Amino acid sequence: MLRVNELEEPTMSDLSMQLPERLSRLGETGLLIPLLRLLADGDPVTVQQLSVAAGRTIDEVRLGLAAMQDTEYDDQGRIVGQGLTLRPTPHRFTVDGEELYTWCALDTLIFPALLDRPARVESVSPASGETIRVTIDPVAGVTGVTPPSAVVSLVNLEQITSIRSAFCNQVHYFASVDDATGWLSEHPGAEVVSVAEAYRIGNELTTSLLDLLQDDIPVADDCPRCC
């Protein structure tokens, strides 16, 4: 049955509590925000660059990366993706003129606050192929949605071994509830929420992540992008 969380209290309101806790089990989340901010510059990230940005030794970074499942590397061993990626996905994410991508629709709503930069999103519905456009400001939140009827799919976080396959690959933009109907019928554990509601959930998640990571984010004069 179609499940739409627009008029009632969302059944996944605990998502913002579940995901940070599960992320902390899956990997070294202390590296996440420095890595995202380096990737946002649009270039592959070396282990040494991340070491400086995160204020950790190279050995510590290598151990942390080994625990961060699904991290993407190029053929030179440089990091090219972890949530935010240089490799094309259906979710185009443009920041400061850099054309990047994300693993899922919710990432596009979370990352502007984590990066402290506004972003423009273009995402393709997996059902109709229609393009959904969203603009997000790190302070003001969602400032534009086209079409206004767009929704975001979410899934429950039951058992996760890979955050990308278990969660990210199921979190899409759709042009409307009707556009999502067929996809939802094939994913009985999923539901859709408005973009505004998805942003609210993402904002709670961002706050939880920042609280979780605040002691690990370095404050260094030689790394303004990471502070």
mmCIF file with all atom_site columns, C-alpha atoms in Angstrom:
data_model
loop_
_atom_site.group_PDB
_atom_site.id
_atom_site.type_symbol
_atom_site.label_atom_id
_atom_site.label_alt_id
_atom_site.label_comp_id
_atom_site.label_asym_id
_atom_site.label_entity_id
_atom_site.label_seq_id
_atom_site.pdbx_PDB_ins_code
_atom_site.Cartn_x
_atom_site.Cartn_y
_atom_site.Cartn_z
_atom_site.occupancy
_atom_site.B_iso_or_equiv
_atom_site.pdbx_formal_charge
_atom_site.auth_seq_id
_atom_site.auth_comp_id
_atom_site.auth_asym_id
_atom_site.auth_atom_id
_atom_site.pdbx_PDB_model_num
ATOM 1   C CA . MET A 1 1   ? 0.000  0.000  0.000   1.00 0.00 ? 1   MET A CA 1
ATOM 2   C CA . LEU A 1 2   ? 1.208  3.502  -0.792  1.00 0.00 ? 2   LEU A CA 1
ATOM 3   C CA . ARG A 1 3   ? 2.572  5.206  2.263   1.00 0.00 ? 3   ARG A CA 1
ATOM 4   C CA . VAL A 1 4   ? 2.882  8.990  2.197   1.00 0.00 ? 4   VAL A CA 1
ATOM 5   C CA . ASN A 1 5   ? 4.009  11.015 5.196   1.00 0.00 ? 5   ASN A CA 1
ATOM 6   C CA . GLU A 1 6   ? 2.637  14.450 4.475   1.00 0.00 ? 6   GLU A CA 1
ATOM 7   C CA . LEU A 1 7   ? -0.462 14.752 6.657   1.00 0.00 ? 7   LEU A CA 1
ATOM 8   C CA . GLU A 1 8   ? 0.480  12.627 9.631   1.00 0.00 ? 8   GLU A CA 1
ATOM 9   C CA . GLU A 1 9   ? 3.426  12.170 11.952  1.00 0.00 ? 9   GLU A CA 1
ATOM 10  C CA . PRO A 1 10  ? 6.158  10.381 9.960   1.00 0.00 ? 10  PRO A CA 1
ATOM 11  C CA . THR A 1 11  ? 6.643  6.741  10.847  1.00 0.00 ? 11  THR A CA 1
ATOM 12  C CA . MET A 1 12  ? 10.394 7.190  10.297  1.00 0.00 ? 12  MET A CA 1
ATOM 13  C CA . SER A 1 13  ? 10.771 10.104 12.717  1.00 0.00 ? 13  SER A CA 1
ATOM 14  C CA . ASP A 1 14  ? 13.535 8.138  14.454  1.00 0.00 ? 14  ASP A CA 1
ATOM 15  C CA . LEU A 1 15  ? 15.660 8.156  11.291  1.00 0.00 ? 15  LEU A CA 1
ATOM 16  C CA . SER A 1 16  ? 17.757 11.035 12.570  1.00 0.00 ? 16  SER A CA 1
ATOM 17  C CA . MET A 1 17  ? 18.581 8.975  15.678  1.00 0.00 ? 17  MET A CA 1
ATOM 18  C CA . GLN A 1 18  ? 19.129 5.662  13.902  1.00 0.00 ? 18  GLN A CA 1
ATOM 19  C CA . LEU A 1 19  ? 21.432 6.737  11.105  1.00 0.00 ? 19  LEU A CA 1
ATOM 20  C CA . PRO A 1 20  ? 24.217 8.492  13.095  1.00 0.00 ? 20  PRO A CA 1
ATOM 21  C CA . GLU A 1 21  ? 24.341 5.564  15.492  1.00 0.00 ? 21  GLU A CA 1
ATOM 22  C CA . ARG A 1 22  ? 24.502 3.038  12.671  1.00 0.00 ? 22  ARG A CA 1
ATOM 23  C CA . LEU A 1 23  ? 27.055 5.115  10.783  1.00 0.00 ? 23  LEU A CA 1
ATOM 24  C CA . SER A 1 24  ? 29.267 5.103  13.843  1.00 0.00 ? 24  SER A CA 1
ATOM 25  C CA . ARG A 1 25  ? 29.154 1.311  13.802  1.00 0.00 ? 25  ARG A CA 1
ATOM 26  C CA . LEU A 1 26  ? 29.901 1.080  10.096  1.00 0.00 ? 26  LEU A CA 1
ATOM 27  C CA . GLY A 1 27  ? 32.898 3.335  9.927   1.00 0.00 ? 27  GLY A CA 1
ATOM 28  C CA . GLU A 1 28  ? 35.184 6.048  11.234  1.00 0.00 ? 28  GLU A CA 1
ATOM 29  C CA . THR A 1 29  ? 32.774 8.961  11.264  1.00 0.00 ? 29  THR A CA 1
ATOM 30  C CA . GLY A 1 30  ? 35.428 11.311 12.660  1.00 0.00 ? 30  GLY A CA 1
ATOM 31  C CA . LEU A 1 31  ? 36.846 11.471 9.141   1.00 0.00 ? 31  LEU A CA 1
ATOM 32  C CA . LEU A 1 32  ? 33.549 12.121 7.396   1.00 0.00 ? 32  LEU A CA 1
ATOM 33  C CA . ILE A 1 33  ? 33.154 15.886 7.579   1.00 0.00 ? 33  ILE A CA 1
ATOM 34  C CA . PRO A 1 34  ? 36.805 16.710 6.747   1.00 0.00 ? 34  PRO A CA 1
ATOM 35  C CA . LEU A 1 35  ? 36.573 14.284 3.823   1.00 0.00 ? 35  LEU A CA 1
ATOM 36  C CA . LEU A 1 36  ? 33.326 15.805 2.544   1.00 0.00 ? 36  LEU A CA 1
ATOM 37  C CA . ARG A 1 37  ? 34.798 19.284 2.656   1.00 0.00 ? 37  ARG A CA 1
ATOM 38  C CA . LEU A 1 38  ? 37.861 18.202 0.729   1.00 0.00 ? 38  LEU A CA 1
ATOM 39  C CA . LEU A 1 39  ? 35.798 16.356 -1.893  1.00 0.00 ? 39  LEU A CA 1
ATOM 40  C CA . ALA A 1 40  ? 33.635 19.462 -2.321  1.00 0.00 ? 40  ALA A CA 1
ATOM 41  C CA . ASP A 1 41  ? 36.624 21.147 -3.979  1.00 0.00 ? 41  ASP A CA 1
ATOM 42  C CA . GLY A 1 42  ? 36.070 18.761 -6.892  1.00 0.00 ? 42  GLY A CA 1
ATOM 43  C CA . ASP A 1 43  ? 39.350 16.841 -6.811  1.00 0.00 ? 43  ASP A CA 1
ATOM 44  C CA . PRO A 1 44  ? 40.365 13.375 -5.598  1.00 0.00 ? 44  PRO A CA 1
ATOM 45  C CA . VAL A 1 45  ? 41.619 13.378 -2.010  1.00 0.00 ? 45  VAL A CA 1
ATOM 46  C CA . THR A 1 46  ? 44.878 11.751 -0.945  1.00 0.00 ? 46  THR A CA 1
ATOM 47  C CA . VAL A 1 47  ? 45.310 10.003 2.385   1.00 0.00 ? 47  VAL A CA 1
ATOM 48  C CA . GLN A 1 48  ? 47.859 12.653 3.321   1.00 0.00 ? 48  GLN A CA 1
ATOM 49  C CA . GLN A 1 49  ? 45.431 15.490 2.582   1.00 0.00 ? 49  GLN A CA 1
ATOM 50  C CA . LEU A 1 50  ? 42.793 13.836 4.736   1.00 0.00 ? 50  LEU A CA 1
ATOM 51  C CA . SER A 1 51  ? 45.358 13.241 7.458   1.00 0.00 ? 51  SER A CA 1
ATOM 52  C CA . VAL A 1 52  ? 46.110 16.966 7.623   1.00 0.00 ? 52  VAL A CA 1
ATOM 53  C CA . ALA A 1 53  ? 42.447 17.975 7.438   1.00 0.00 ? 53  ALA A CA 1
ATOM 54  C CA . ALA A 1 54  ? 41.368 15.500 10.115  1.00 0.00 ? 54  ALA A CA 1
ATOM 55  C CA . GLY A 1 55  ? 44.344 16.085 12.388  1.00 0.00 ? 55  GLY A CA 1
ATOM 56  C CA . ARG A 1 56  ? 45.232 12.387 12.423  1.00 0.00 ? 56  ARG A CA 1
ATOM 57  C CA . THR A 1 57  ? 48.217 10.301 11.484  1.00 0.00 ? 57  THR A CA 1
ATOM 58  C CA . ILE A 1 58  ? 48.284 8.609  8.108   1.00 0.00 ? 58  ILE A CA 1
ATOM 59  C CA . ASP A 1 59  ? 48.050 5.211  9.806   1.00 0.00 ? 59  ASP A CA 1
ATOM 60  C CA . GLU A 1 60  ? 44.966 6.344  11.739  1.00 0.00 ? 60  GLU A CA 1
ATOM 61  C CA . VAL A 1 61  ? 43.372 7.611  8.533   1.00 0.00 ? 61  VAL A CA 1
ATOM 62  C CA . ARG A 1 62  ? 44.068 4.349  6.711   1.00 0.00 ? 62  ARG A CA 1
ATOM 63  C CA . LEU A 1 63  ? 42.506 2.364  9.545   1.00 0.00 ? 63  LEU A CA 1
ATOM 64  C CA . GLY A 1 64  ? 39.499 4.688  9.589   1.00 0.00 ? 64  GLY A CA 1
ATOM 65  C CA . LEU A 1 65  ? 39.003 4.460  5.840   1.00 0.00 ? 65  LEU A CA 1
ATOM 66  C CA . ALA A 1 66  ? 39.169 0.674  6.001   1.00 0.00 ? 66  ALA A CA 1
ATOM 67  C CA . ALA A 1 67  ? 36.152 0.824  8.329   1.00 0.00 ? 67  ALA A CA 1
ATOM 68  C CA . MET A 1 68  ? 34.202 3.201  6.069   1.00 0.00 ? 68  MET A CA 1
ATOM 69  C CA . GLN A 1 69  ? 32.456 0.810  3.747   1.00 0.00 ? 69  GLN A CA 1
ATOM 70  C CA . ASP A 1 70  ? 31.717 1.804  0.154   1.00 0.00 ? 70  ASP A CA 1
ATOM 71  C CA . THR A 1 71  ? 34.431 4.476  0.010   1.00 0.00 ? 71  THR A CA 1
ATOM 72  C CA . GLU A 1 72  ? 35.296 5.056  -3.650  1.00 0.00 ? 72  GLU A CA 1
ATOM 73  C CA . TYR A 1 73  ? 38.893 5.266  -4.895  1.00 0.00 ? 73  TYR A CA 1
ATOM 74  C CA . ASP A 1 74  ? 40.500 6.051  -8.223  1.00 0.00 ? 74  ASP A CA 1
ATOM 75  C CA . ASP A 1 75  ? 43.230 3.929  -9.800  1.00 0.00 ? 75  ASP A CA 1
ATOM 76  C CA . GLN A 1 76  ? 45.860 5.932  -7.908  1.00 0.00 ? 76  GLN A CA 1
ATOM 77  C CA . GLY A 1 77  ? 44.327 5.102  -4.543  1.00 0.00 ? 77  GLY A CA 1
ATOM 78  C CA . ARG A 1 78  ? 42.901 8.572  -4.006  1.00 0.00 ? 78  ARG A CA 1
ATOM 79  C CA . ILE A 1 79  ? 39.449 8.958  -2.475  1.00 0.00 ? 79  ILE A CA 1
ATOM 80  C CA . VAL A 1 80  ? 36.778 10.084 -4.925  1.00 0.00 ? 80  VAL A CA 1
ATOM 81  C CA . GLY A 1 81  ? 33.588 9.367  -3.007  1.00 0.00 ? 81  GLY A CA 1
ATOM 82  C CA . GLN A 1 82  ? 31.988 8.809  0.374   1.00 0.00 ? 82  GLN A CA 1
ATOM 83  C CA . GLY A 1 83  ? 28.377 10.020 0.237   1.00 0.00 ? 83  GLY A CA 1
ATOM 84  C CA . LEU A 1 84  ? 29.588 12.963 -1.828  1.00 0.00 ? 84  LEU A CA 1
ATOM 85  C CA . THR A 1 85  ? 31.279 11.658 -4.968  1.00 0.00 ? 85  THR A CA 1
ATOM 86  C CA . LEU A 1 86  ? 33.089 12.770 -8.096  1.00 0.00 ? 86  LEU A CA 1
ATOM 87  C CA . ARG A 1 87  ? 31.527 9.874  -10.026 1.00 0.00 ? 87  ARG A CA 1
ATOM 88  C CA . PRO A 1 88  ? 28.186 10.452 -11.739 1.00 0.00 ? 88  PRO A CA 1
ATOM 89  C CA . THR A 1 89  ? 25.003 9.290  -10.015 1.00 0.00 ? 89  THR A CA 1
ATOM 90  C CA . PRO A 1 90  ? 21.357 10.312 -10.607 1.00 0.00 ? 90  PRO A CA 1
ATOM 91  C CA . HIS A 1 91  ? 21.844 13.086 -8.004  1.00 0.00 ? 91  HIS A CA 1
ATOM 92  C CA . ARG A 1 92  ? 23.862 16.014 -9.379  1.00 0.00 ? 92  ARG A CA 1
ATOM 93  C CA . PHE A 1 93  ? 25.033 18.329 -6.609  1.00 0.00 ? 93  PHE A CA 1
ATOM 94  C CA . THR A 1 94  ? 26.604 21.656 -7.568  1.00 0.00 ? 94  THR A CA 1
ATOM 95  C CA . VAL A 1 95  ? 28.514 23.678 -4.968  1.00 0.00 ? 95  VAL A CA 1
ATOM 96  C CA . ASP A 1 96  ? 30.541 26.822 -5.725  1.00 0.00 ? 96  ASP A CA 1
ATOM 97  C CA . GLY A 1 97  ? 30.435 25.940 -9.409  1.00 0.00 ? 97  GLY A CA 1
ATOM 98  C CA . GLU A 1 98  ? 31.813 22.425 -8.800  1.00 0.00 ? 98  GLU A CA 1
ATOM 99  C CA . GLU A 1 99  ? 29.625 19.737 -10.359 1.00 0.00 ? 99  GLU A CA 1
ATOM 100 C CA . LEU A 1 100 ? 29.580 16.843 -7.897  1.00 0.00 ? 100 LEU A CA 1
ATOM 101 C CA . TYR A 1 101 ? 27.197 13.974 -7.149  1.00 0.00 ? 101 TYR A CA 1
ATOM 102 C CA . THR A 1 102 ? 25.740 12.250 -4.116  1.00 0.00 ? 102 THR A CA 1
ATOM 103 C CA . TRP A 1 103 ? 24.808 8.684  -3.327  1.00 0.00 ? 103 TRP A CA 1
ATOM 104 C CA . CYS A 1 104 ? 21.187 9.503  -2.485  1.00 0.00 ? 104 CYS A CA 1
ATOM 105 C CA . ALA A 1 105 ? 18.516 12.190 -2.387  1.00 0.00 ? 105 ALA A CA 1
ATOM 106 C CA . LEU A 1 106 ? 18.795 12.689 1.378   1.00 0.00 ? 106 LEU A CA 1
ATOM 107 C CA . ASP A 1 107 ? 22.525 13.410 1.003   1.00 0.00 ? 107 ASP A CA 1
ATOM 108 C CA . THR A 1 108 ? 21.676 16.407 -1.168  1.00 0.00 ? 108 THR A CA 1
ATOM 109 C CA . LEU A 1 109 ? 19.609 17.855 1.677   1.00 0.00 ? 109 LEU A CA 1
ATOM 110 C CA . ILE A 1 110 ? 22.166 17.088 4.405   1.00 0.00 ? 110 ILE A CA 1
ATOM 111 C CA . PHE A 1 111 ? 25.446 18.128 2.825   1.00 0.00 ? 111 PHE A CA 1
ATOM 112 C CA . PRO A 1 112 ? 24.874 21.913 2.424   1.00 0.00 ? 112 PRO A CA 1
ATOM 113 C CA . ALA A 1 113 ? 24.824 22.282 6.216   1.00 0.00 ? 113 ALA A CA 1
ATOM 114 C CA . LEU A 1 114 ? 27.822 19.983 6.699   1.00 0.00 ? 114 LEU A CA 1
ATOM 115 C CA . LEU A 1 115 ? 29.752 21.853 3.998   1.00 0.00 ? 115 LEU A CA 1
ATOM 116 C CA . ASP A 1 116 ? 28.388 25.251 5.085   1.00 0.00 ? 116 ASP A CA 1
ATOM 117 C CA . ARG A 1 117 ? 27.719 26.099 1.441   1.00 0.00 ? 117 ARG A CA 1
ATOM 118 C CA . PRO A 1 118 ? 24.545 26.503 -0.660  1.00 0.00 ? 118 PRO A CA 1
ATOM 119 C CA . ALA A 1 119 ? 23.903 23.881 -3.326  1.00 0.00 ? 119 ALA A CA 1
ATOM 120 C CA . ARG A 1 120 ? 21.855 23.270 -6.450  1.00 0.00 ? 120 ARG A CA 1
ATOM 121 C CA . VAL A 1 121 ? 20.489 19.775 -7.012  1.00 0.00 ? 121 VAL A CA 1
ATOM 122 C CA . GLU A 1 122 ? 19.304 18.089 -10.194 1.00 0.00 ? 122 GLU A CA 1
ATOM 123 C CA . SER A 1 123 ? 18.036 14.556 -9.687  1.00 0.00 ? 123 SER A CA 1
ATOM 124 C CA . VAL A 1 124 ? 16.343 12.158 -12.082 1.00 0.00 ? 124 VAL A CA 1
ATOM 125 C CA . SER A 1 125 ? 13.272 10.187 -11.038 1.00 0.00 ? 125 SER A CA 1
ATOM 126 C CA . PRO A 1 126 ? 13.967 6.442  -11.376 1.00 0.00 ? 126 PRO A CA 1
ATOM 127 C CA . ALA A 1 127 ? 10.347 5.983  -12.443 1.00 0.00 ? 127 ALA A CA 1
ATOM 128 C CA . SER A 1 128 ? 9.551  8.667  -15.025 1.00 0.00 ? 128 SER A CA 1
ATOM 129 C CA . GLY A 1 129 ? 13.001 10.048 -15.812 1.00 0.00 ? 129 GLY A CA 1
ATOM 130 C CA . GLU A 1 130 ? 11.723 13.529 -14.972 1.00 0.00 ? 130 GLU A CA 1
ATOM 131 C CA . THR A 1 131 ? 14.286 15.950 -13.560 1.00 0.00 ? 131 THR A CA 1
ATOM 132 C CA . ILE A 1 132 ? 13.692 17.354 -10.083 1.00 0.00 ? 132 ILE A CA 1
ATOM 133 C CA . ARG A 1 133 ? 15.508 20.569 -9.169  1.00 0.00 ? 133 ARG A CA 1
ATOM 134 C CA . VAL A 1 134 ? 16.093 21.706 -5.593  1.00 0.00 ? 134 VAL A CA 1
ATOM 135 C CA . THR A 1 135 ? 18.075 24.599 -4.135  1.00 0.00 ? 135 THR A CA 1
ATOM 136 C CA . ILE A 1 136 ? 19.318 24.425 -0.550  1.00 0.00 ? 136 ILE A CA 1
ATOM 137 C CA . ASP A 1 137 ? 20.909 27.060 1.653   1.00 0.00 ? 137 ASP A CA 1
ATOM 138 C CA . PRO A 1 138 ? 22.849 25.949 4.747   1.00 0.00 ? 138 PRO A CA 1
ATOM 139 C CA . VAL A 1 139 ? 20.942 28.450 6.893   1.00 0.00 ? 139 VAL A CA 1
ATOM 140 C CA . ALA A 1 140 ? 17.598 29.015 5.160   1.00 0.00 ? 140 ALA A CA 1
ATOM 141 C CA . GLY A 1 141 ? 17.107 25.363 4.173   1.00 0.00 ? 141 GLY A CA 1
ATOM 142 C CA . VAL A 1 142 ? 15.220 24.437 1.024   1.00 0.00 ? 142 VAL A CA 1
ATOM 143 C CA . THR A 1 143 ? 14.649 27.584 -1.012  1.00 0.00 ? 143 THR A CA 1
ATOM 144 C CA . GLY A 1 144 ? 13.203 26.080 -4.190  1.00 0.00 ? 144 GLY A CA 1
ATOM 145 C CA . VAL A 1 145 ? 11.668 22.830 -5.475  1.00 0.00 ? 145 VAL A CA 1
ATOM 146 C CA . THR A 1 146 ? 10.690 22.093 -9.086  1.00 0.00 ? 146 THR A CA 1
ATOM 147 C CA . PRO A 1 147 ? 8.201  20.584 -9.546  1.00 0.00 ? 147 PRO A CA 1
ATOM 148 C CA . PRO A 1 148 ? 6.609  21.619 -6.216  1.00 0.00 ? 148 PRO A CA 1
ATOM 149 C CA . SER A 1 149 ? 4.969  18.169 -5.999  1.00 0.00 ? 149 SER A CA 1
ATOM 150 C CA . ALA A 1 150 ? 8.356  16.402 -5.698  1.00 0.00 ? 150 ALA A CA 1
ATOM 151 C CA . VAL A 1 151 ? 8.799  13.793 -2.962  1.00 0.00 ? 151 VAL A CA 1
ATOM 152 C CA . VAL A 1 152 ? 11.662 11.762 -1.501  1.00 0.00 ? 152 VAL A CA 1
ATOM 153 C CA . SER A 1 153 ? 11.613 8.029  -0.819  1.00 0.00 ? 153 SER A CA 1
ATOM 154 C CA . LEU A 1 154 ? 12.887 6.639  2.485   1.00 0.00 ? 154 LEU A CA 1
ATOM 155 C CA . VAL A 1 155 ? 13.409 3.146  3.822   1.00 0.00 ? 155 VAL A CA 1
ATOM 156 C CA . ASN A 1 156 ? 13.650 1.743  7.315   1.00 0.00 ? 156 ASN A CA 1
ATOM 157 C CA . LEU A 1 157 ? 17.120 1.009  8.617   1.00 0.00 ? 157 LEU A CA 1
ATOM 158 C CA . GLU A 1 158 ? 16.756 -2.569 9.778   1.00 0.00 ? 158 GLU A CA 1
ATOM 159 C CA . GLN A 1 159 ? 20.006 -4.436 9.207   1.00 0.00 ? 159 GLN A CA 1
ATOM 160 C CA . ILE A 1 160 ? 22.780 -2.549 7.454   1.00 0.00 ? 160 ILE A CA 1
ATOM 161 C CA . THR A 1 161 ? 26.036 -4.008 6.234   1.00 0.00 ? 161 THR A CA 1
ATOM 162 C CA . SER A 1 162 ? 26.486 -1.439 3.469   1.00 0.00 ? 162 SER A CA 1
ATOM 163 C CA . ILE A 1 163 ? 24.942 1.998  3.931   1.00 0.00 ? 163 ILE A CA 1
ATOM 164 C CA . ARG A 1 164 ? 24.994 2.584  0.178   1.00 0.00 ? 164 ARG A CA 1
ATOM 165 C CA . SER A 1 165 ? 23.207 -0.594 -0.909  1.00 0.00 ? 165 SER A CA 1
ATOM 166 C CA . ALA A 1 166 ? 20.850 -0.894 2.060   1.00 0.00 ? 166 ALA A CA 1
ATOM 167 C CA . PHE A 1 167 ? 19.826 2.749  2.334   1.00 0.00 ? 167 PHE A CA 1
ATOM 168 C CA . CYS A 1 168 ? 21.260 5.160  -0.230  1.00 0.00 ? 168 CYS A CA 1
ATOM 169 C CA . ASN A 1 169 ? 20.282 3.148  -3.281  1.00 0.00 ? 169 ASN A CA 1
ATOM 170 C CA . GLN A 1 170 ? 16.632 3.293  -2.183  1.00 0.00 ? 170 GLN A CA 1
ATOM 171 C CA . VAL A 1 171 ? 16.450 7.031  -1.431  1.00 0.00 ? 171 VAL A CA 1
ATOM 172 C CA . HIS A 1 172 ? 15.338 8.895  -4.557  1.00 0.00 ? 172 HIS A CA 1
ATOM 173 C CA . TYR A 1 173 ? 13.596 12.034 -5.711  1.00 0.00 ? 173 TYR A CA 1
ATOM 174 C CA . PHE A 1 174 ? 10.290 11.497 -7.515  1.00 0.00 ? 174 PHE A CA 1
ATOM 175 C CA . ALA A 1 175 ? 8.341  14.179 -9.376  1.00 0.00 ? 175 ALA A CA 1
ATOM 176 C CA . SER A 1 176 ? 5.168  13.449 -7.391  1.00 0.00 ? 176 SER A CA 1
ATOM 177 C CA . VAL A 1 177 ? 3.402  10.848 -5.287  1.00 0.00 ? 177 VAL A CA 1
ATOM 178 C CA . ASP A 1 178 ? 1.869  9.411  -8.453  1.00 0.00 ? 178 ASP A CA 1
ATOM 179 C CA . ASP A 1 179 ? 5.308  9.183  -10.023 1.00 0.00 ? 179 ASP A CA 1
ATOM 180 C CA . ALA A 1 180 ? 6.472  7.103  -7.044  1.00 0.00 ? 180 ALA A CA 1
ATOM 181 C CA . THR A 1 181 ? 3.514  4.708  -6.944  1.00 0.00 ? 181 THR A CA 1
ATOM 182 C CA . GLY A 1 182 ? 4.992  1.975  -9.118  1.00 0.00 ? 182 GLY A CA 1
ATOM 183 C CA . TRP A 1 183 ? 8.349  2.080  -7.354  1.00 0.00 ? 183 TRP A CA 1
ATOM 184 C CA . LEU A 1 184 ? 6.653  1.916  -3.948  1.00 0.00 ? 184 LEU A CA 1
ATOM 185 C CA . SER A 1 185 ? 4.649  -1.124 -4.974  1.00 0.00 ? 185 SER A CA 1
ATOM 186 C CA . GLU A 1 186 ? 7.958  -2.891 -5.624  1.00 0.00 ? 186 GLU A CA 1
ATOM 187 C CA . HIS A 1 187 ? 9.459  -1.698 -2.316  1.00 0.00 ? 187 HIS A CA 1
ATOM 188 C CA . PRO A 1 188 ? 6.840  -2.448 0.364   1.00 0.00 ? 188 PRO A CA 1
ATOM 189 C CA . GLY A 1 189 ? 9.069  -1.266 3.202   1.00 0.00 ? 189 GLY A CA 1
ATOM 190 C CA . ALA A 1 190 ? 9.516  2.186  1.693   1.00 0.00 ? 190 ALA A CA 1
ATOM 191 C CA . GLU A 1 191 ? 7.516  5.396  1.834   1.00 0.00 ? 191 GLU A CA 1
ATOM 192 C CA . VAL A 1 192 ? 7.669  8.902  0.422   1.00 0.00 ? 192 VAL A CA 1
ATOM 193 C CA . VAL A 1 193 ? 7.699  12.271 2.157   1.00 0.00 ? 193 VAL A CA 1
ATOM 194 C CA . SER A 1 194 ? 7.632  15.824 0.863   1.00 0.00 ? 194 SER A CA 1
ATOM 195 C CA . VAL A 1 195 ? 10.976 17.495 0.172   1.00 0.00 ? 195 VAL A CA 1
ATOM 196 C CA . ALA A 1 196 ? 10.325 19.787 3.145   1.00 0.00 ? 196 ALA A CA 1
ATOM 197 C CA . GLU A 1 197 ? 9.801  16.793 5.432   1.00 0.00 ? 197 GLU A CA 1
ATOM 198 C CA . ALA A 1 198 ? 12.887 15.040 4.055   1.00 0.00 ? 198 ALA A CA 1
ATOM 199 C CA . TYR A 1 199 ? 14.871 18.198 4.757   1.00 0.00 ? 199 TYR A CA 1
ATOM 200 C CA . ARG A 1 200 ? 13.521 18.289 8.322   1.00 0.00 ? 200 ARG A CA 1
ATOM 201 C CA . ILE A 1 201 ? 14.633 14.706 8.877   1.00 0.00 ? 201 ILE A CA 1
ATOM 202 C CA . GLY A 1 202 ? 17.969 15.478 7.245   1.00 0.00 ? 202 GLY A CA 1
ATOM 203 C CA . ASN A 1 203 ? 18.408 18.575 9.411   1.00 0.00 ? 203 ASN A CA 1
ATOM 204 C CA . GLU A 1 204 ? 17.912 16.496 12.559  1.00 0.00 ? 204 GLU A CA 1
ATOM 205 C CA . LEU A 1 205 ? 20.425 14.033 11.198  1.00 0.00 ? 205 LEU A CA 1
ATOM 206 C CA . THR A 1 206 ? 22.899 16.840 10.457  1.00 0.00 ? 206 THR A CA 1
ATOM 207 C CA . THR A 1 207 ? 22.588 18.136 14.013  1.00 0.00 ? 207 THR A CA 1
ATOM 208 C CA . SER A 1 208 ? 23.119 14.640 15.393  1.00 0.00 ? 208 SER A CA 1
ATOM 209 C CA . LEU A 1 209 ? 26.170 14.089 13.192  1.00 0.00 ? 209 LEU A CA 1
ATOM 210 C CA . LEU A 1 210 ? 27.702 17.438 14.155  1.00 0.00 ? 210 LEU A CA 1
ATOM 211 C CA . ASP A 1 211 ? 27.115 16.665 17.829  1.00 0.00 ? 211 ASP A CA 1
ATOM 212 C CA . LEU A 1 212 ? 28.676 13.248 17.334  1.00 0.00 ? 212 LEU A CA 1
ATOM 213 C CA . LEU A 1 213 ? 31.681 14.591 15.463  1.00 0.00 ? 213 LEU A CA 1
ATOM 214 C CA . GLN A 1 214 ? 32.322 17.960 17.089  1.00 0.00 ? 214 GLN A CA 1
ATOM 215 C CA . ASP A 1 215 ? 35.205 16.703 19.190  1.00 0.00 ? 215 ASP A CA 1
ATOM 216 C CA . ASP A 1 216 ? 36.869 15.196 16.117  1.00 0.00 ? 216 ASP A CA 1
ATOM 217 C CA . ILE A 1 217 ? 36.653 18.132 13.699  1.00 0.00 ? 217 ILE A CA 1
ATOM 218 C CA . PRO A 1 218 ? 40.014 19.932 13.714  1.00 0.00 ? 218 PRO A CA 1
ATOM 219 C CA . VAL A 1 219 ? 40.375 23.663 14.030  1.00 0.00 ? 219 VAL A CA 1
ATOM 220 C CA . ALA A 1 220 ? 43.523 24.442 12.073  1.00 0.00 ? 220 ALA A CA 1
ATOM 221 C CA . ASP A 1 221 ? 44.657 27.715 10.538  1.00 0.00 ? 221 ASP A CA 1
ATOM 222 C CA . ASP A 1 222 ? 46.217 25.888 7.614   1.00 0.00 ? 222 ASP A CA 1
ATOM 223 C CA . CYS A 1 223 ? 42.965 24.101 6.707   1.00 0.00 ? 223 CYS A CA 1
ATOM 224 C CA . PRO A 1 224 ? 40.236 26.766 6.327   1.00 0.00 ? 224 PRO A CA 1
ATOM 225 C CA . ARG A 1 225 ? 38.038 24.451 4.245   1.00 0.00 ? 225 ARG A CA 1
ATOM 226 C CA . CYS A 1 226 ? 37.783 21.990 7.124   1.00 0.00 ? 226 CYS A CA 1
ATOM 227 C CA . CYS A 1 227 ? 36.869 24.373 9.888   1.00 0.00 ? 227 CYS A CA 1
#
